[in-house]
C-alpha positions as a printed NumPy array, in Angstrom:
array([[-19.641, -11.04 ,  -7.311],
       [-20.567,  -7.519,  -5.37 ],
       [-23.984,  -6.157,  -6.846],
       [-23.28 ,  -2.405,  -6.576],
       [-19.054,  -2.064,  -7.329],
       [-17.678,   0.906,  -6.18 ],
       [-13.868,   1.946,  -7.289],
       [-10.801,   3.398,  -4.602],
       [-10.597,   7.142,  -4.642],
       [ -7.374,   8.906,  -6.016],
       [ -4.613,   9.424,  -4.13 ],
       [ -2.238,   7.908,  -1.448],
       [ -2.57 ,   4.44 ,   0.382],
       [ -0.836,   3.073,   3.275],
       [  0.459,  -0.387,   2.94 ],
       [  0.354,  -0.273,   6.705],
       [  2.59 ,  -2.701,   8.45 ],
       [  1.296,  -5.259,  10.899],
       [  1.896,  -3.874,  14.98 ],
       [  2.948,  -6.433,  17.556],
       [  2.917,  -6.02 ,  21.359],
       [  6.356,  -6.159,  22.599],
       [  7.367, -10.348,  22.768],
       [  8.207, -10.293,  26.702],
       [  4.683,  -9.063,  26.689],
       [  3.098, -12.195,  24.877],
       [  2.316, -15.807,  26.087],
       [  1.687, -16.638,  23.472],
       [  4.338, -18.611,  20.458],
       [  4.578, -15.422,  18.52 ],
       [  4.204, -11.506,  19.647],
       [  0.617, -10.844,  19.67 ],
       [ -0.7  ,  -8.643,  17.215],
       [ -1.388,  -4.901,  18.651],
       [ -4.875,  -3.912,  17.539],
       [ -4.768,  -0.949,  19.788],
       [ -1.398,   0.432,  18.355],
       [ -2.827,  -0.474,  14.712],
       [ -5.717,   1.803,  15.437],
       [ -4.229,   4.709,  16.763],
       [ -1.507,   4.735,  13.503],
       [ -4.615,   4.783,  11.138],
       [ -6.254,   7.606,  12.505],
       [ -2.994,   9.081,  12.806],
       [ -2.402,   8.365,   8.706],
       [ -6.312,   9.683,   8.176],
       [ -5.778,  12.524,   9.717],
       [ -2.645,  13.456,   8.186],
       [ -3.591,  13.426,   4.047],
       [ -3.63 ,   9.726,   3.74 ],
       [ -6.771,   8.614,   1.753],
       [ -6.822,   5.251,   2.058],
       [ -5.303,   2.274,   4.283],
       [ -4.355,  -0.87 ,   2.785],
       [ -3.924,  -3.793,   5.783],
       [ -2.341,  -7.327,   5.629],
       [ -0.292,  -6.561,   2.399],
       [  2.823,  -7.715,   1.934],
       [  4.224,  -4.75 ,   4.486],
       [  1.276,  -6.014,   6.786],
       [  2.77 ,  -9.257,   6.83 ],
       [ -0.482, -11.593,   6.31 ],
       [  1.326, -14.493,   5.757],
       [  2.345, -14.844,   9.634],
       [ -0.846, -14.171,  10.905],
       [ -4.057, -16.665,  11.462],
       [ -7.239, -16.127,  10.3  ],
       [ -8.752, -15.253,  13.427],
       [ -6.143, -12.301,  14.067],
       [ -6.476, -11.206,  10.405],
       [-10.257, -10.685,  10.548],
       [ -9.684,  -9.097,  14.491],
       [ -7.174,  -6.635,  13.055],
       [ -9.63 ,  -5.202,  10.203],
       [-12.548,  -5.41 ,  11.864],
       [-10.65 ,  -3.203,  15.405],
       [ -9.077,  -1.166,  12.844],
       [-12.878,  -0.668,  11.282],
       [-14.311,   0.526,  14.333],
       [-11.653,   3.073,  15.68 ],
       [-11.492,   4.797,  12.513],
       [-15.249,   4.68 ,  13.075],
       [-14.754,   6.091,  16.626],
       [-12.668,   8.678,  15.457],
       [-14.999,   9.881,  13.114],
       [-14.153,   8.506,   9.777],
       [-16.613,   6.577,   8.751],
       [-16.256,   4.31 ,   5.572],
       [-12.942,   5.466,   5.359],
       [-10.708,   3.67 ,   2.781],
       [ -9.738,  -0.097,   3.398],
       [ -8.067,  -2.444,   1.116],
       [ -6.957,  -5.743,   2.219],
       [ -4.683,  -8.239,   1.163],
       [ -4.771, -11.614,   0.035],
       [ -1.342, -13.532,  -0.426],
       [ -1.998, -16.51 ,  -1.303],
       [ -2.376, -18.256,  -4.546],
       [ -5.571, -21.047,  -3.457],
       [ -8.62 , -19.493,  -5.203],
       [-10.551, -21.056,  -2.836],
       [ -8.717, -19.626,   0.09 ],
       [ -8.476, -16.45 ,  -1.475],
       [-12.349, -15.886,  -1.65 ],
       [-12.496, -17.337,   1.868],
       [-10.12 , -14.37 ,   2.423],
       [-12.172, -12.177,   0.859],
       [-14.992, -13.039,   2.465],
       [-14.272, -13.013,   5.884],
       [-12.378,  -9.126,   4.863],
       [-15.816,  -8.092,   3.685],
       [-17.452,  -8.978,   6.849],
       [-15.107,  -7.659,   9.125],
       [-15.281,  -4.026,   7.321],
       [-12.657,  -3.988,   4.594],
       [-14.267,  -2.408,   1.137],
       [-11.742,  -3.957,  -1.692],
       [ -9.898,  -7.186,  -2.045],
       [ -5.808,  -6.458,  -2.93 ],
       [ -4.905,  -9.888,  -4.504],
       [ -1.726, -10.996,  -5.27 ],
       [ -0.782, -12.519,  -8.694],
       [ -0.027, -16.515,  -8.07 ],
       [  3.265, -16.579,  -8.89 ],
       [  4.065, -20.022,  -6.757],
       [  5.679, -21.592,  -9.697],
       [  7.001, -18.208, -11.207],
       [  7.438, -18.398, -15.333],
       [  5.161, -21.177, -15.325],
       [  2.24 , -19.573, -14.836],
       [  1.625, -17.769, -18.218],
       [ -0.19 , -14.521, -18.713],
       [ -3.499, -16.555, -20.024],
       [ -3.389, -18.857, -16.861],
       [ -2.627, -15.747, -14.776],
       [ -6.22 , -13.612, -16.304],
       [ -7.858, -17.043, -15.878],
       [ -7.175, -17.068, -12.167],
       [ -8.19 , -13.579, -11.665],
       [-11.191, -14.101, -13.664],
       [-12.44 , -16.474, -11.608],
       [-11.797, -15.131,  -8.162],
       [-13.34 , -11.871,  -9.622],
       [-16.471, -13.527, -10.833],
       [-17.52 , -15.172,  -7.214],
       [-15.179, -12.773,  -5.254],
       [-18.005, -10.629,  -2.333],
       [-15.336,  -7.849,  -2.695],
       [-14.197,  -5.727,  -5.941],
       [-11.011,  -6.81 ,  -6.137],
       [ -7.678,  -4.822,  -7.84 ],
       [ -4.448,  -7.132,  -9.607],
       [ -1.575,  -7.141,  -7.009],
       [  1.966,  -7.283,  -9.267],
       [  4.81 ,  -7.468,  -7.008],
       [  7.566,  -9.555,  -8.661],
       [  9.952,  -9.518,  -5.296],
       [  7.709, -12.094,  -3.777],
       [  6.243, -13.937,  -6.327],
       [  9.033, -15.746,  -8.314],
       [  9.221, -12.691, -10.994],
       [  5.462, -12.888, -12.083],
       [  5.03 ,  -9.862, -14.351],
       [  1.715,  -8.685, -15.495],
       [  1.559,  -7.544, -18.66 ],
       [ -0.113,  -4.258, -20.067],
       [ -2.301,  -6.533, -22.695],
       [ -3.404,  -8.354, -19.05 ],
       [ -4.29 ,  -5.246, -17.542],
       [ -6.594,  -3.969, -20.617],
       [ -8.563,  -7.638, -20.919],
       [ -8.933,  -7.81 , -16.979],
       [ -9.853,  -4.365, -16.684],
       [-12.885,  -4.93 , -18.935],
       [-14.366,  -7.403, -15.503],
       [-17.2  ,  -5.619, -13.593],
       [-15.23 ,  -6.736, -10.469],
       [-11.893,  -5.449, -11.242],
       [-11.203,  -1.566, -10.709],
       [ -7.758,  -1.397, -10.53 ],
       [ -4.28 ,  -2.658,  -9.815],
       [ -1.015,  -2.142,  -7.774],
       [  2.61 ,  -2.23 ,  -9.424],
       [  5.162,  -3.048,  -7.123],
       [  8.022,  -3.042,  -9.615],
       [ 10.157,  -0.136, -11.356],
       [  9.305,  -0.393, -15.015],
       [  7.289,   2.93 , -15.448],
       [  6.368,   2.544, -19.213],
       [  4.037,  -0.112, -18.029],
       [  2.605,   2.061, -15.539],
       [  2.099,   4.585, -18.081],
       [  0.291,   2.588, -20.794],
       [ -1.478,   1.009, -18.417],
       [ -2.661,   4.432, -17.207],
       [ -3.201,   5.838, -20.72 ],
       [ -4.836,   3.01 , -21.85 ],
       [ -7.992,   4.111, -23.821],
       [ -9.384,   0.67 , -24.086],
       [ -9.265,   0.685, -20.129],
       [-12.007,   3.149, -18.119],
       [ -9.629,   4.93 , -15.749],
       [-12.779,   6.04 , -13.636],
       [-13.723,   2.466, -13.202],
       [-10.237,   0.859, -12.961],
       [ -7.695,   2.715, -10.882],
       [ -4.151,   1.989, -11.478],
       [ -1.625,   2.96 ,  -8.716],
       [  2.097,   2.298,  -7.9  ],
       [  4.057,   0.804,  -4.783],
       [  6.582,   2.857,  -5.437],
       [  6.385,   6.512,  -4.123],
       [  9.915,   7.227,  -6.06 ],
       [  7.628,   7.323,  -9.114],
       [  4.844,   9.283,  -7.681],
       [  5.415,  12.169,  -9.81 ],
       [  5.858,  10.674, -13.216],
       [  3.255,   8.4  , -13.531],
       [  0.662,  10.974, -11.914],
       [  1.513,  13.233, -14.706],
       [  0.282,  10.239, -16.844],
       [ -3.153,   9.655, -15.03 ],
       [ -2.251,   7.264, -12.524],
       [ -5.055,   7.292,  -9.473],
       [ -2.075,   7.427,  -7.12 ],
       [  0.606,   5.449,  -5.27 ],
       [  0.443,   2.417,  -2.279],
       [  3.533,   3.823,  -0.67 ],
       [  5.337,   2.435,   2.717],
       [  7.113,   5.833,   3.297],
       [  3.697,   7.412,   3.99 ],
       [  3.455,   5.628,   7.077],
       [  6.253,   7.543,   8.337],
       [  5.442,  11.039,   6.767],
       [  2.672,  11.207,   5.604],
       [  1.786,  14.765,   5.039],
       [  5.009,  15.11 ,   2.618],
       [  4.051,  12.007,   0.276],
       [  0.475,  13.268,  -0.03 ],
       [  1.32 ,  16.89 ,  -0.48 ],
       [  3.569,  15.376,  -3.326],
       [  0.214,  13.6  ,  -4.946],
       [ -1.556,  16.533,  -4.412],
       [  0.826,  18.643,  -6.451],
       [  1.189,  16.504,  -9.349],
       [ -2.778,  15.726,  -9.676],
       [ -3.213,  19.624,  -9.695],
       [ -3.974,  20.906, -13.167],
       [ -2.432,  23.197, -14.675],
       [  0.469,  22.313, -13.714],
       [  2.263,  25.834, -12.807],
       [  6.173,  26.466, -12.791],
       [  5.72 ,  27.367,  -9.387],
       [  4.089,  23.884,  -8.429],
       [  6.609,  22.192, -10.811],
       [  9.709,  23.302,  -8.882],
       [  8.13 ,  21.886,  -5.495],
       [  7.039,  18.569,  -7.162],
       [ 10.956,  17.996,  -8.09 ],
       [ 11.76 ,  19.569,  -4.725],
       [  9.531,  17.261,  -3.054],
       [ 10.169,  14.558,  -5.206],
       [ 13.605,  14.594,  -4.695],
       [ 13.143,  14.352,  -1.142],
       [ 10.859,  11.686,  -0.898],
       [ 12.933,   9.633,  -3.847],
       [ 16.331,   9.672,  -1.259],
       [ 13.906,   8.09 ,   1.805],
       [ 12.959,   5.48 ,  -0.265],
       [ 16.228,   4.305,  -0.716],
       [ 16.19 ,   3.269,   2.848],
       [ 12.261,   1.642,   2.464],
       [ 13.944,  -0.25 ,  -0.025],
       [ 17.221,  -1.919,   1.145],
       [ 15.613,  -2.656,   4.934],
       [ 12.061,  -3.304,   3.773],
       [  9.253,  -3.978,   6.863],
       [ 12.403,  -3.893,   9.706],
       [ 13.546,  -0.623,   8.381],
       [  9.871,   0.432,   8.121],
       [  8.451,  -0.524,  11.394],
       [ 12.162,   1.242,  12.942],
       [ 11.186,   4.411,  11.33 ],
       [  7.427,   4.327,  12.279],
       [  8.643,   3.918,  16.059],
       [ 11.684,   6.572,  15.895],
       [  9.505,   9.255,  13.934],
       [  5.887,   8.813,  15.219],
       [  6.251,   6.424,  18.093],
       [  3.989,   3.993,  17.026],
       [  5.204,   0.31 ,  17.565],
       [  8.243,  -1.456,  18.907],
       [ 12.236,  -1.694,  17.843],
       [ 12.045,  -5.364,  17.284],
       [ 10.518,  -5.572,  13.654],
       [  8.104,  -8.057,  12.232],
       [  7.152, -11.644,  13.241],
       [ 10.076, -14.427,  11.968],
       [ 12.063, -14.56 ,  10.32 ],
       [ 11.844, -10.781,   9.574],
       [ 12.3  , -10.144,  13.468],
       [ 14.55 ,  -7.893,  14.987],
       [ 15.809,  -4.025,  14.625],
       [ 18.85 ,  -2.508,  12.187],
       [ 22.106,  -3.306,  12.668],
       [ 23.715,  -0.828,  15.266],
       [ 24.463,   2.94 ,  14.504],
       [ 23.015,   1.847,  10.607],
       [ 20.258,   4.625,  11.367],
       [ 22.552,   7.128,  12.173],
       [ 23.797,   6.803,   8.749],
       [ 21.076,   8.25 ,   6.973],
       [ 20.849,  11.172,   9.287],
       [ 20.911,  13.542,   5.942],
       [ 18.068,  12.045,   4.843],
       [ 16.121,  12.236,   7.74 ],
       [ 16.764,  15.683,   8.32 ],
       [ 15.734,  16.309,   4.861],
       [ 12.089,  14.845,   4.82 ],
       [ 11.633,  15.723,   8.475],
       [ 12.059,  19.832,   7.473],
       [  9.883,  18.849,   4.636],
       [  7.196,  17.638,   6.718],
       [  7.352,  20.184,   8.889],
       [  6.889,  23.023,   6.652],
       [  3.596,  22.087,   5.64 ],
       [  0.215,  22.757,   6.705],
       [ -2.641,  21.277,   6.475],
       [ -4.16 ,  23.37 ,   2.641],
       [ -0.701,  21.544,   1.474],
       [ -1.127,  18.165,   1.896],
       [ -5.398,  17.635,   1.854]])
């Protein structure tokens, strides 16, 4: 376990996705992972509100990369943010996998290549099977030898249903090791007691949502902030929207743009959620020109169907006005 534990700041991550050269490009089986590109997007996010990154989640597609190319693309990413001058800037990185023993070699080598927190997701392998005692038992011992504070990764979509439970939260919370938690799923009451908690030290253990639909309503309620894929897209517009609803008082004037802003971001995440990492990694390359059209490494390869992003046209137009109304007092 880490001697002196430090806890994320507030405010909004980037689950970043993974960038690949183009395949025609690559010798090798797979598309090469694009360090460069990777590096130049994060200092892009940083300098655009975003106050954290979070690489090789489950948008960063770990799971199809090798160790070697998962410590390479932390440790590049490390140094240009370095270069760019933002040192010790924000890095969360993501274990997927439900070995303990692979997960703290995971950890390890992410601590050594620059990353400051572990994002580990629950084992949920054999789904209702694992129960909520076996699933605190698990944590509790990656968290005791883990070289990295570590936060509780909840995303039922990939992990047979696995739901951690707000009594979980409040007895993990209590670890020296733990300082916080991500909740990819839509059931905000458990955001909210688990944010309200007073048998959980919110300074300590930061609670934060994958969702940036629910950025505003579980803010309100103390959360530290969201993990949200549409930030890598626009970013000033999601963190202008954190900014807002952290601001206390809150003011009628800054309640009408939270719902305004709100609104807009809640529509765009409709299409973050029914294309996932293709749809994401087609909007990072239309919008900011990061990346390539032909989506992640299989069997998530490949670009939207044809003319399906001319369909949301509205909702582009929307968020893209809203981003580029702001300056920079609105969104750091």
């Amino acid at each position: 376990m880490t001697s002196t534990v430090t806890s994320p700041p507030n405010g909004v991550f980037v689950p970043v996705p993974t960038f690949f050269k183009p395949a025609a490009d690559s010798k090798l089986l797979q598309a090469a992972v694009d360090v460069q590109t990777q590096t130049e997007h994060s200092v892009f996010l940083a300098k655009n509100g975003v106050r954290g990154l979070v690489l090789l989640g489950s948008t960063g597609e770990a799971i199809h990369m090798n160790r070697q190319e998962r410590i390479d693309l932390i440790s590049g990413v490390r140094k240009g943010l370095n270069d760019a001058g933002f040192p010790d800037y924000p890095i969360m990185a993501g274990t997927l996998i439900n070995s303990v023993d692979e997960t703290l070699e995971q950890l390890e080598d992410y601590k050594q290549a620059g990353a400051q927190w572990g994002l580990v997701l629950a084992p949920g392998y054999f789904g209702a099977a694992a129960s909520q005692e076996g699933i605190r038992e698990w944590y509790t011992v990656v968290a005791d030898k883990s070289p990295l504070p570590i936060l509780i990764y909840n995303y039922p979509g990939v992990t047979n249903g696995v739901m951690v439970t707000p009594e979980t939260y409040r007895i993990l919370a209590q670890h020296p090791n733990i300082v916080g938690c991500k909740m990819s799923h839509a059931v905000v009451s458990w955001h909210n007691q688990v944010s309200l908690d007073p048998k959980i030290d919110h300074n300590k253990f930061k609670v934060y949502s994958g969702l940036g639909q629910q950025l505003g309503p579980i803010v309100f309620f103390d959360a530290a902030g969201v993990i949200d894929g549409l930030a890598a897209i626009y970013p000033k517009t999601v963190c202008s929207l954190f900014k807002l609803a952290e601001t206390r008082p809150i003011s009628n004037e800054n309640l009408e743009k939270i719902k305004k802003l709100q609104y807009t971001v809640s529509t765009t995440e409709e299409y973050i959620g029914k294309y996932g990492i293709v749809g994401i990694k087609e909007a990072v390359k239309r919008v900011t020109g990061y990346g390539t059209l032909e989506g992640g490494r299989l069997p998530i390869k490949g670009k939207l169907p044809e003319g399906e992003w001319e369909k949301w046209s509205e909702t582009w137009e929307r968020i893209q006005k809203a981003e580029d109304a702001l300056s920079e007092k609105d969104f750091k």
